[in-house]
PDB file of C-alpha atoms and ligand atoms in Angstrom:
ATOM      1  CA  MET A 237      36.194 -11.663  -5.098  1.00 56.00           C
ATOM      2  CA  ILE A 238      32.795 -12.309  -6.591  1.00 62.00           C
ATOM      3  CA  VAL A 239      29.551 -11.651  -4.603  1.00 63.00           C
ATOM      4  CA  GLY A 240      26.255 -13.208  -5.621  1.00 68.00           C
ATOM      5  CA  ASN A 241      26.122 -14.633  -9.107  1.00 80.00           C
ATOM      6  CA  VAL A 242      27.561 -18.188  -9.500  1.00 88.00           C
ATOM      7  CA  PRO A 243      30.458 -17.859 -11.702  1.00 91.00           C
ATOM      8  CA  ARG A 244      31.145 -20.324 -14.474  1.00 93.00           C
ATOM      9  CA  PRO A 245      34.515 -21.585 -13.118  1.00 93.00           C
ATOM     10  CA  LEU A 246      32.797 -22.644  -9.900  1.00 96.00           C
ATOM     11  CA  VAL A 247      30.091 -24.737 -11.736  1.00 96.00           C
ATOM     12  CA  ASP A 248      32.874 -26.246 -13.866  1.00 96.00           C
ATOM     13  CA  ALA A 249      34.982 -27.022 -10.799  1.00 96.00           C
ATOM     14  CA  LEU A 250      32.248 -28.864  -9.015  1.00 97.00           C
ATOM     15  CA  ARG A 251      31.715 -30.818 -12.199  1.00 96.00           C
ATOM     16  CA  THR A 252      35.363 -31.677 -12.835  1.00 95.00           C
ATOM     17  CA  ALA A 253      37.396 -30.905  -9.820  1.00 95.00           C
ATOM     18  CA  GLY A 254      39.601 -33.987  -8.881  1.00 94.00           C
ATOM     19  CA  ARG A 255      39.300 -33.038  -5.150  1.00 98.00           C
ATOM     20  CA  ILE A 256      36.720 -30.950  -3.403  1.00 98.00           C
ATOM     21  CA  ALA A 257      36.879 -30.053   0.310  1.00 98.00           C
ATOM     22  CA  VAL A 258      33.953 -28.740   2.137  1.00 98.00           C
ATOM     23  CA  LEU A 259      34.248 -26.968   5.683  1.00 99.00           C
ATOM     24  CA  THR A 260      30.815 -26.467   7.364  1.00 98.00           C
ATOM     25  CA  GLY A 261      29.708 -24.749  10.473  1.00 98.00           C
ATOM     26  CA  ALA A 262      26.544 -24.052  12.613  1.00 97.00           C
ATOM     27  CA  GLY A 263      25.127 -22.031   9.683  1.00 98.00           C
ATOM     28  CA  ILE A 264      24.440 -25.069   7.778  1.00 98.00           C
ATOM     29  CA  SER A 265      22.039 -26.514  10.454  1.00 98.00           C
ATOM     30  CA  ALA A 266      20.478 -23.299  11.249  1.00 97.00           C
ATOM     31  CA  GLU A 267      17.642 -24.098   8.646  1.00 97.00           C
ATOM     32  CA  SER A 268      17.071 -27.339  10.513  1.00 97.00           C
ATOM     33  CA  GLY A 269      16.593 -25.448  13.487  1.00 95.00           C
ATOM     34  CA  VAL A 270      19.777 -25.862  15.413  1.00 94.00           C
ATOM     35  CA  PRO A 271      20.905 -22.646  16.987  1.00 91.00           C
ATOM     36  CA  THR A 272      24.251 -21.076  15.970  1.00 93.00           C
ATOM     37  CA  PHE A 273      26.753 -19.957  18.498  1.00 90.00           C
ATOM     38  CA  ARG A 274      27.412 -16.314  17.416  1.00 91.00           C
ATOM     39  CA  GLY A 275      24.978 -13.780  16.094  1.00 82.00           C
ATOM     40  CA  PRO A 276      21.898 -12.209  17.368  1.00 82.00           C
ATOM     41  CA  GLU A 277      20.186 -15.458  18.342  1.00 79.00           C
ATOM     42  CA  GLY A 278      23.443 -17.342  18.925  1.00 87.00           C
ATOM     43  CA  LEU A 279      23.990 -19.757  21.982  1.00 85.00           C
ATOM     44  CA  TRP A 280      27.085 -17.699  23.106  1.00 82.00           C
ATOM     45  CA  ARG A 281      24.791 -14.510  23.653  1.00 84.00           C
ATOM     46  CA  ARG A 282      22.656 -16.541  26.147  1.00 83.00           C
ATOM     47  CA  TYR A 283      25.441 -18.939  27.813  1.00 84.00           C
ATOM     48  CA  ARG A 284      29.064 -18.222  28.583  1.00 86.00           C
ATOM     49  CA  PRO A 285      31.198 -20.947  26.998  1.00 85.00           C
ATOM     50  CA  GLU A 286      33.750 -20.850  30.052  1.00 84.00           C
ATOM     51  CA  ASP A 287      30.738 -22.025  32.151  1.00 86.00           C
ATOM     52  CA  LEU A 288      29.719 -24.967  29.882  1.00 90.00           C
ATOM     53  CA  ALA A 289      32.077 -25.918  27.406  1.00 93.00           C
ATOM     54  CA  THR A 290      35.773 -26.158  28.884  1.00 95.00           C
ATOM     55  CA  PRO A 291      37.604 -28.981  30.771  1.00 94.00           C
ATOM     56  CA  LEU A 292      37.650 -26.554  33.661  1.00 94.00           C
ATOM     57  CA  ALA A 293      33.893 -26.013  33.672  1.00 94.00           C
ATOM     58  CA  PHE A 294      33.315 -29.845  33.831  1.00 95.00           C
ATOM     59  CA  ALA A 295      35.729 -30.360  36.674  1.00 94.00           C
ATOM     60  CA  ARG A 296      33.959 -27.772  38.494  1.00 93.00           C
ATOM     61  CA  ASP A 297      30.193 -28.464  37.892  1.00 93.00           C
ATOM     62  CA  PRO A 298      29.869 -31.723  35.789  1.00 94.00           C
ATOM     63  CA  ALA A 299      26.064 -31.724  36.481  1.00 92.00           C
ATOM     64  CA  LEU A 300      25.462 -28.230  35.072  1.00 91.00           C
ATOM     65  CA  VAL A 301      27.581 -29.139  31.991  1.00 93.00           C
ATOM     66  CA  TRP A 302      25.517 -32.395  31.459  1.00 94.00           C
ATOM     67  CA  GLU A 303      22.360 -30.428  31.912  1.00 92.00           C
ATOM     68  CA  TRP A 304      23.288 -28.154  29.174  1.00 91.00           C
ATOM     69  CA  TYR A 305      24.270 -31.175  26.940  1.00 93.00           C
ATOM     70  CA  ARG A 306      21.207 -32.961  27.532  1.00 93.00           C
ATOM     71  CA  TRP A 307      19.055 -29.721  26.635  1.00 90.00           C
ATOM     72  CA  ARG A 308      21.033 -29.596  23.577  1.00 92.00           C
ATOM     73  CA  ARG A 309      20.522 -33.231  22.688  1.00 93.00           C
ATOM     74  CA  GLN A 310      16.816 -32.814  23.318  1.00 91.00           C
ATOM     75  CA  ARG A 311      16.707 -30.025  20.732  1.00 90.00           C
ATOM     76  CA  MET A 312      18.781 -31.911  18.219  1.00 92.00           C
ATOM     77  CA  ALA A 313      16.755 -34.852  18.582  1.00 92.00           C
ATOM     78  CA  ALA A 314      13.652 -33.079  17.204  1.00 91.00           C
ATOM     79  CA  VAL A 315      15.464 -31.825  14.019  1.00 96.00           C
ATOM     80  CA  SER A 316      16.163 -33.298  10.621  1.00 98.00           C
ATOM     81  CA  PRO A 317      18.786 -32.632   7.894  1.00 98.00           C
ATOM     82  CA  ASN A 318      17.751 -29.620   5.451  1.00 98.00           C
ATOM     83  CA  PRO A 319      18.352 -29.130   1.814  1.00 98.00           C
ATOM     84  CA  GLY A 320      21.900 -28.040   2.172  1.00 98.00           C
ATOM     85  CA  HIS A 321      22.965 -31.243   4.062  1.00 98.00           C
ATOM     86  CA  PHE A 322      21.252 -33.398   1.481  1.00 98.00           C
ATOM     87  CA  ALA A 323      22.766 -31.418  -1.517  1.00 98.00           C
ATOM     88  CA  LEU A 324      26.512 -31.983  -0.199  1.00 98.00           C
ATOM     89  CA  ALA A 325      25.683 -35.749   0.490  1.00 98.00           C
ATOM     90  CA  ARG A 326      24.429 -35.905  -3.096  1.00 98.00           C
ATOM     91  CA  MET A 327      27.567 -34.130  -4.396  1.00 97.00           C
ATOM     92  CA  GLU A 328      29.770 -36.556  -2.646  1.00 98.00           C
ATOM     93  CA  ALA A 329      27.770 -39.496  -4.198  1.00 97.00           C
ATOM     94  CA  ARG A 330      28.657 -37.994  -7.760  1.00 95.00           C
ATOM     95  CA  ARG A 331      32.289 -37.004  -6.935  1.00 94.00           C
ATOM     96  CA  PRO A 332      35.142 -39.084  -6.058  1.00 92.00           C
ATOM     97  CA  GLY A 333      37.558 -37.179  -3.817  1.00 96.00           C
ATOM     98  CA  PHE A 334      34.994 -35.190  -2.006  1.00 98.00           C
ATOM     99  CA  VAL A 335      35.717 -34.819   1.798  1.00 98.00           C
ATOM    100  CA  LEU A 336      33.483 -33.039   4.089  1.00 98.00           C
ATOM    101  CA  VAL A 337      35.007 -31.520   7.246  1.00 98.00           C
ATOM    102  CA  THR A 338      32.435 -30.185   9.677  1.00 98.00           C
ATOM    103  CA  GLN A 339      32.521 -28.307  13.040  1.00 98.00           C
ATOM    104  CA  ASN A 340      28.983 -29.192  13.817  1.00 98.00           C
ATOM    105  CA  VAL A 341      28.415 -32.153  16.447  1.00 97.00           C
ATOM    106  CA  ASP A 342      24.722 -32.518  15.516  1.00 96.00           C
ATOM    107  CA  GLY A 343      25.278 -35.577  13.269  1.00 96.00           C
ATOM    108  CA  LEU A 344      22.906 -33.931  10.494  1.00 98.00           C
ATOM    109  CA  HIS A 345      25.628 -34.659   7.784  1.00 98.00           C
ATOM    110  CA  ALA A 346      25.836 -38.400   8.435  1.00 98.00           C
ATOM    111  CA  ALA A 347      21.834 -38.353   8.806  1.00 97.00           C
ATOM    112  CA  ALA A 348      21.947 -37.047   5.454  1.00 98.00           C
ATOM    113  CA  GLY A 349      24.117 -39.680   3.930  1.00 98.00           C
ATOM    114  CA  SER A 350      27.465 -37.807   3.992  1.00 98.00           C
ATOM    115  CA  ARG A 351      30.151 -40.743   4.406  1.00 97.00           C
ATOM    116  CA  ASN A 352      33.736 -39.146   4.009  1.00 98.00           C
ATOM    117  CA  LEU A 353      33.165 -37.028   7.020  1.00 98.00           C
ATOM    118  CA  VAL A 354      35.469 -35.394   9.450  1.00 98.00           C
ATOM    119  CA  GLU A 355      33.620 -34.367  12.675  1.00 98.00           C
ATOM    120  CA  LEU A 356      36.529 -32.171  13.951  1.00 98.00           C
ATOM    121  CA  HIS A 357      34.700 -31.088  17.094  1.00 97.00           C
ATOM    122  CA  GLY A 358      33.321 -34.584  17.854  1.00 96.00           C
ATOM    123  CA  ASN A 359      29.762 -35.640  17.962  1.00 96.00           C
ATOM    124  CA  ILE A 360      26.926 -34.679  20.596  1.00 95.00           C
ATOM    125  CA  TRP A 361      25.426 -38.343  20.589  1.00 93.00           C
ATOM    126  CA  ARG A 362      28.421 -39.975  21.809  1.00 92.00           C
ATOM    127  CA  ASP A 363      29.919 -40.387  25.235  1.00 90.00           C
ATOM    128  CA  ARG A 364      33.406 -40.333  26.295  1.00 89.00           C
ATOM    129  CA  CYS A 365      34.967 -41.986  29.406  1.00 90.00           C
ATOM    130  CA  THR A 366      37.192 -39.495  31.371  1.00 90.00           C
ATOM    131  CA  SER A 367      39.665 -42.079  32.459  1.00 85.00           C
ATOM    132  CA  ARG A 368      42.822 -42.550  30.465  1.00 76.00           C
ATOM    133  CA  PRO A 369      42.855 -43.805  27.940  1.00 70.00           C
ATOM    134  CA  PRO A 370      39.209 -43.122  27.405  1.00 63.00           C
ATOM    135  CA  HIS A 371      36.451 -45.594  26.465  1.00 64.00           C
ATOM    136  CA  ARG A 372      34.201 -44.284  23.754  1.00 64.00           C
ATOM    137  CA  PHE A 373      30.614 -44.945  23.689  1.00 61.00           C
ATOM    138  CA  ASP A 374      27.793 -44.143  21.257  1.00 55.00           C
ATOM    139  CA  ARG A 375      24.441 -42.931  22.806  1.00 56.00           C
ATOM    140  CA  GLN A 376      23.195 -46.384  23.746  1.00 47.00           C
ATOM    141  CA  PHE A 377      25.354 -46.407  26.704  1.00 47.00           C
ATOM    142  CA  GLY A 378      23.490 -45.354  29.681  1.00 45.00           C
ATOM    143  CA  GLU A 379      20.322 -45.195  27.578  1.00 45.00           C
ATOM    144  CA  GLY A 380      17.281 -44.935  29.782  1.00 43.00           C
ATOM    145  CA  THR A 381      19.179 -44.512  32.907  1.00 45.00           C
ATOM    146  CA  GLU A 382      20.741 -41.588  31.932  1.00 49.00           C
ATOM    147  CA  GLY A 383      17.736 -39.009  32.969  1.00 51.00           C
ATOM    148  CA  ALA A 384      18.108 -40.568  36.444  1.00 46.00           C
ATOM    149  CA  MET A 385      21.735 -39.997  36.769  1.00 53.00           C
ATOM    150  CA  GLU A 386      22.975 -36.592  37.079  1.00 78.00           C
ATOM    151  CA  ILE A 387      26.345 -37.549  35.841  1.00 89.00           C
ATOM    152  CA  PRO A 388      26.430 -40.765  33.690  1.00 89.00           C
ATOM    153  CA  ARG A 389      29.426 -43.128  34.501  1.00 88.00           C
ATOM    154  CA  CYS A 390      31.321 -45.490  32.628  1.00 87.00           C
ATOM    155  CA  HIS A 391      31.493 -49.261  33.504  1.00 84.00           C
ATOM    156  CA  CYS A 392      35.025 -48.556  34.845  1.00 85.00           C
ATOM    157  CA  GLY A 393      33.396 -46.049  37.322  1.00 85.00           C
ATOM    158  CA  ALA A 394      34.774 -42.800  35.809  1.00 89.00           C
ATOM    159  CA  PRO A 395      32.477 -40.076  34.943  1.00 91.00           C
ATOM    160  CA  LEU A 396      31.387 -39.801  31.223  1.00 92.00           C
ATOM    161  CA  ARG A 397      31.348 -36.664  29.394  1.00 93.00           C
ATOM    162  CA  PRO A 398      29.987 -35.806  25.881  1.00 94.00           C
ATOM    163  CA  ASP A 399      32.403 -36.779  23.068  1.00 93.00           C
ATOM    164  CA  VAL A 400      32.814 -33.199  21.876  1.00 96.00           C
ATOM    165  CA  VAL A 401      35.691 -30.913  21.738  1.00 96.00           C
ATOM    166  CA  TRP A 402      35.563 -28.178  24.356  1.00 96.00           C
ATOM    167  CA  PHE A 403      37.631 -24.706  24.237  1.00 93.00           C
ATOM    168  CA  GLY A 404      41.088 -25.284  25.263  1.00 92.00           C
ATOM    169  CA  GLU A 405      41.280 -28.906  24.074  1.00 93.00           C
ATOM    170  CA  GLY A 406      43.105 -30.637  21.186  1.00 92.00           C
ATOM    171  CA  LEU A 407      41.236 -32.280  18.368  1.00 94.00           C
ATOM    172  CA  ALA A 408      40.760 -36.029  18.205  1.00 88.00           C
ATOM    173  CA  PRO A 409      44.054 -37.559  16.982  1.00 85.00           C
ATOM    174  CA  GLY A 410      44.234 -37.714  13.350  1.00 95.00           C
ATOM    175  CA  ASP A 411      41.159 -35.362  12.671  1.00 96.00           C
ATOM    176  CA  LEU A 412      43.238 -32.246  12.063  1.00 96.00           C
ATOM    177  CA  GLU A 413      45.787 -34.194   9.898  1.00 97.00           C
ATOM    178  CA  ALA A 414      42.861 -35.573   7.848  1.00 98.00           C
ATOM    179  CA  ALA A 415      41.379 -32.249   7.362  1.00 98.00           C
ATOM    180  CA  ILE A 416      44.562 -30.414   6.672  1.00 98.00           C
ATOM    181  CA  GLU A 417      45.344 -33.049   3.940  1.00 98.00           C
ATOM    182  CA  ALA A 418      41.818 -32.638   2.382  1.00 98.00           C
ATOM    183  CA  PHE A 419      42.260 -28.885   2.150  1.00 98.00           C
ATOM    184  CA  ARG A 420      45.760 -28.960   0.811  1.00 98.00           C
ATOM    185  CA  GLU A 421      44.999 -31.207  -1.852  1.00 98.00           C
ATOM    186  CA  ALA A 422      41.704 -29.857  -2.883  1.00 98.00           C
ATOM    187  CA  ASP A 423      41.085 -27.988  -6.348  1.00 98.00           C
ATOM    188  CA  LEU A 424      37.851 -26.608  -5.118  1.00 98.00           C
ATOM    189  CA  ALA A 425      37.053 -25.706  -1.375  1.00 98.00           C
ATOM    190  CA  LEU A 426      33.558 -24.801  -0.156  1.00 98.00           C
ATOM    191  CA  VAL A 427      33.367 -22.882   3.008  1.00 98.00           C
ATOM    192  CA  VAL A 428      29.722 -23.152   4.544  1.00 98.00           C
ATOM    193  CA  GLY A 429      27.758 -21.542   7.458  1.00 98.00           C
ATOM    194  CA  THR A 430      31.019 -20.713   9.624  1.00 98.00           C
ATOM    195  CA  SER A 431      31.900 -17.525  11.256  1.00 98.00           C
ATOM    196  CA  SER A 432      35.641 -18.583  10.332  1.00 98.00           C
ATOM    197  CA  VAL A 433      36.768 -17.370  13.834  1.00 96.00           C
ATOM    198  CA  VAL A 434      37.441 -20.576  15.460  1.00 95.00           C
ATOM    199  CA  TYR A 435      40.703 -22.234  15.142  1.00 95.00           C
ATOM    200  CA  PRO A 436      42.048 -24.561  13.759  1.00 95.00           C
ATOM    201  CA  ALA A 437      39.073 -24.883  11.356  1.00 97.00           C
ATOM    202  CA  ALA A 438      39.283 -21.245  10.202  1.00 98.00           C
ATOM    203  CA  ALA A 439      42.839 -21.889   9.096  1.00 98.00           C
ATOM    204  CA  LEU A 440      41.702 -24.724   6.602  1.00 98.00           C
ATOM    205  CA  PRO A 441      40.536 -22.279   3.715  1.00 98.00           C
ATOM    206  CA  GLY A 442      43.780 -20.664   3.857  1.00 98.00           C
ATOM    207  CA  VAL A 443      45.573 -24.048   3.401  1.00 98.00           C
ATOM    208  CA  ALA A 444      43.540 -24.704   0.357  1.00 98.00           C
ATOM    209  CA  LYS A 445      44.088 -21.140  -1.113  1.00 98.00           C
ATOM    210  CA  SER A 446      47.872 -21.355  -0.650  1.00 98.00           C
ATOM    211  CA  ALA A 447      47.836 -24.553  -2.527  1.00 98.00           C
ATOM    212  CA  GLY A 448      45.912 -22.939  -5.318  1.00 98.00           C
ATOM    213  CA  ALA A 449      42.384 -23.995  -4.775  1.00 98.00           C
ATOM    214  CA  LEU A 450      39.337 -22.098  -5.610  1.00 98.00           C
ATOM    215  CA  VAL A 451      37.952 -21.023  -2.324  1.00 98.00           C
ATOM    216  CA  VAL A 452      34.282 -20.267  -2.198  1.00 98.00           C
ATOM    217  CA  GLU A 453      32.177 -18.811   0.806  1.00 98.00           C
ATOM    218  CA  ILE A 454      28.487 -19.526   1.497  1.00 98.00           C
ATOM    219  CA  ASN A 455      27.191 -17.488   4.038  1.00 97.00           C
ATOM    220  CA  PRO A 456      24.275 -14.962   4.196  1.00 97.00           C
ATOM    221  CA  ASP A 457      26.754 -12.609   6.140  1.00 96.00           C
ATOM    222  CA  GLU A 458      30.310 -11.134   6.162  1.00 97.00           C
ATOM    223  CA  THR A 459      32.867 -13.003   7.772  1.00 98.00           C
ATOM    224  CA  PRO A 460      37.031 -12.540   8.483  1.00 98.00           C
ATOM    225  CA  LEU A 461      37.125 -15.112   5.280  1.00 98.00           C
ATOM    226  CA  SER A 462      35.021 -13.038   2.933  1.00 97.00           C
ATOM    227  CA  GLY A 463      37.830 -10.765   1.683  1.00 97.00           C
ATOM    228  CA  GLU A 464      40.234 -13.743   0.822  1.00 97.00           C
ATOM    229  CA  ALA A 465      37.672 -16.040  -0.739  1.00 97.00           C
ATOM    230  CA  ASP A 466      37.500 -16.170  -4.484  1.00 96.00           C
ATOM    231  CA  VAL A 467      33.752 -16.545  -4.844  1.00 96.00           C
ATOM    232  CA  VAL A 468      31.314 -15.279  -1.953  1.00 96.00           C
ATOM    233  CA  LEU A 469      28.005 -16.416  -2.311  1.00 97.00           C
ATOM    234  CA  ARG A 470      25.482 -14.579  -0.139  1.00 96.00           C
ATOM    235  CA  GLY A 471      22.510 -16.563   0.939  1.00 96.00           C
ATOM    236  CA  PRO A 472      21.372 -19.387   3.325  1.00 97.00           C
ATOM    237  CA  SER A 473      23.164 -22.691   2.440  1.00 97.00           C
ATOM    238  CA  GLY A 474      19.705 -24.449   2.380  1.00 97.00           C
ATOM    239  CA  VAL A 475      19.010 -22.473  -0.995  1.00 96.00           C
ATOM    240  CA  VAL A 476      22.561 -21.838  -2.376  1.00 97.00           C
ATOM    241  CA  LEU A 477      23.755 -25.599  -2.020  1.00 97.00           C
ATOM    242  CA  PRO A 478      20.890 -27.233  -4.133  1.00 96.00           C
ATOM    243  CA  GLU A 479      21.182 -24.432  -6.606  1.00 95.00           C
ATOM    244  CA  LEU A 480      24.805 -25.075  -6.983  1.00 96.00           C
ATOM    245  CA  GLU A 481      24.124 -28.715  -7.467  1.00 96.00           C
ATOM    246  CA  ARG A 482      21.424 -27.976 -10.000  1.00 95.00           C
ATOM    247  CA  LEU A 483      23.653 -25.699 -12.070  1.00 95.00           C
ATOM    248  CA  ALA A 484      26.554 -28.348 -12.024  1.00 96.00           C
ATOM    249  CA  PHE A 485      24.635 -31.545 -12.366  1.00 94.00           C
ATOM    250  CA  GLY A 486      21.158 -30.668 -13.443  1.00 91.00           C
ATOM    251  CA  GLY A 487      17.966 -31.907 -12.082  1.00 64.00           C
ATOM    252  CA  ALA A 488      15.096 -30.161 -10.286  1.00 52.00           C
TER     253      ALA A 488
HETATM  254  P1  OAD B 717      29.034 -19.538  14.389  1.00 57.92           P
HETATM  255  O1  OAD B 717      27.712 -19.633  15.346  1.00 57.92           O
HETATM  256  O2  OAD B 717      30.170 -18.739  14.748  1.00 57.92           O
HETATM  257  O3  OAD B 717      28.818 -19.029  12.940  1.00 57.92           O
HETATM  258  C1  OAD B 717      27.528 -19.427  12.302  1.00 57.92           C
HETATM  259  C2  OAD B 717      27.831 -18.733  10.938  1.00 57.92           C
HETATM  260  O4  OAD B 717      26.685 -19.417  10.085  1.00 57.92           O
HETATM  261  C3  OAD B 717      27.629 -17.309  10.780  1.00 57.92           C
HETATM  262  O5  OAD B 717      28.665 -16.839   9.899  1.00 57.92           O
HETATM  263  C4  OAD B 717      26.264 -17.025  10.179  1.00 57.92           C
HETATM  264  O6  OAD B 717      26.293 -15.967   9.353  1.00 57.92           O
HETATM  265  C5  OAD B 717      26.013 -18.224   9.153  1.00 57.92           C
HETATM  266  N1  OAD B 717      24.734 -18.766   9.131  1.00 57.92           N
HETATM  267  C6  OAD B 717      23.544 -18.374   9.753  1.00 57.92           C
HETATM  268  N2  OAD B 717      22.394 -18.959   9.106  1.00 57.92           N
HETATM  269  C7  OAD B 717      23.047 -19.387   7.898  1.00 57.92           C
HETATM  270  C8  OAD B 717      22.435 -20.180   6.772  1.00 57.92           C
HETATM  271  N3  OAD B 717      21.091 -20.264   6.735  1.00 57.92           N
HETATM  272  N4  OAD B 717      23.101 -20.736   5.706  1.00 57.92           N
HETATM  273  C9  OAD B 717      24.715 -20.348   5.957  1.00 57.92           C
HETATM  274  N5  OAD B 717      25.158 -19.865   6.760  1.00 57.92           N
HETATM  275  C10 OAD B 717      24.358 -19.366   7.568  1.00 57.92           C
HETATM  276  O7  OAD B 717      29.266 -20.992  14.282  1.00 57.92           O
HETATM  277  P2  OAD B 717      30.661 -22.004  13.764  1.00 57.92           P
HETATM  278  O8  OAD B 717      31.274 -21.043  12.904  1.00 57.92           O
HETATM  279  O9  OAD B 717      30.226 -23.297  13.478  1.00 57.92           O
HETATM  280  O10 OAD B 717      33.156 -25.019  18.816  1.00 57.92           O
HETATM  281  O11 OAD B 717      31.441 -21.896  15.071  1.00 57.92           O
HETATM  282  C11 OAD B 717      32.444 -22.497  15.187  1.00 57.92           C
HETATM  283  C12 OAD B 717      32.841 -23.202  16.667  1.00 57.92           C
HETATM  284  O12 OAD B 717      32.295 -21.967  17.605  1.00 57.92           O
HETATM  285  C13 OAD B 717      31.537 -24.270  16.821  1.00 57.92           C
HETATM  286  O13 OAD B 717      31.810 -25.540  16.357  1.00 57.92           O
HETATM  287  C14 OAD B 717      31.763 -24.243  18.456  1.00 57.92           C
HETATM  288  C15 OAD B 717      31.439 -22.841  18.631  1.00 57.92           C
HETATM  289  O14 OAD B 717      32.033 -22.386  19.807  1.00 57.92           O
HETATM  290  C16 OAD B 717      32.949 -25.769  19.675  1.00 57.92           C
HETATM  291  O15 OAD B 717      32.094 -25.997  20.495  1.00 57.92           O
HETATM  292  C17 OAD B 717      34.475 -26.062  20.104  1.00 57.92           C
END
């Protein structure tokens, strides 16, 4: 395990790897002003996930859950991608076989220009009908009326919910399979800004490692992955990722 300096094999792998898989978590959006979940300022220090982010919480008090998600949407509406998001989008443009798997629901990777993207925990800007099978909507649905309605409703009459994955729920069909495939086939895996405690996302670096990939953690703090990673770069992703890009591809 290497902590700190950027080793040559990592720079070479960024430049030449046939397949690169990236997993991001809340930490990559921290420098944009989106709060993380854990840590001293984390959302789960102030709110209980079981009150706000489970199917049971929504069944019990949908208005409270909507209030929380509207508050988060308001906060996220005011933020923009940071240099870490942009560096990953530019790396994707240079490297064929680049897949970005994110646990974030804020949409900042897409806003930065990432295209080959798996949003493992959904997207906070979409609503989803609670009927079966569900209808999915982007944010336009209910726009303008949403503030007036406590619980927005689908055209079929069923309540809408944010199209995010809650605790105790499965991921959207196909997403986990796509993520596992990306990490199994990767030559290089970058794990950025995640506490590596929420599964199944936290299992992805192990999938890459077992298949022989170089696994790199980018995080200012230690995580359960730190001991397993081949390289650990301690620092904020908004600094480390542009620096990696500069070392591999040149530029400013
Ligand atoms: P966490 O809040 O658990 O972890 C954020 C990680 O980012 C921590 O390890 C921090 O050290 C690191 N970090 C903080 N600032 C950083 C920076 N500037 N650059 C790089 N890293 C930084 O967030 P996640 O791991 O994403 O799930 O949490 C996983 C899931 O738990 C979330 O997707 C969410 C949550 O409950 C659901 O809502 C289903």
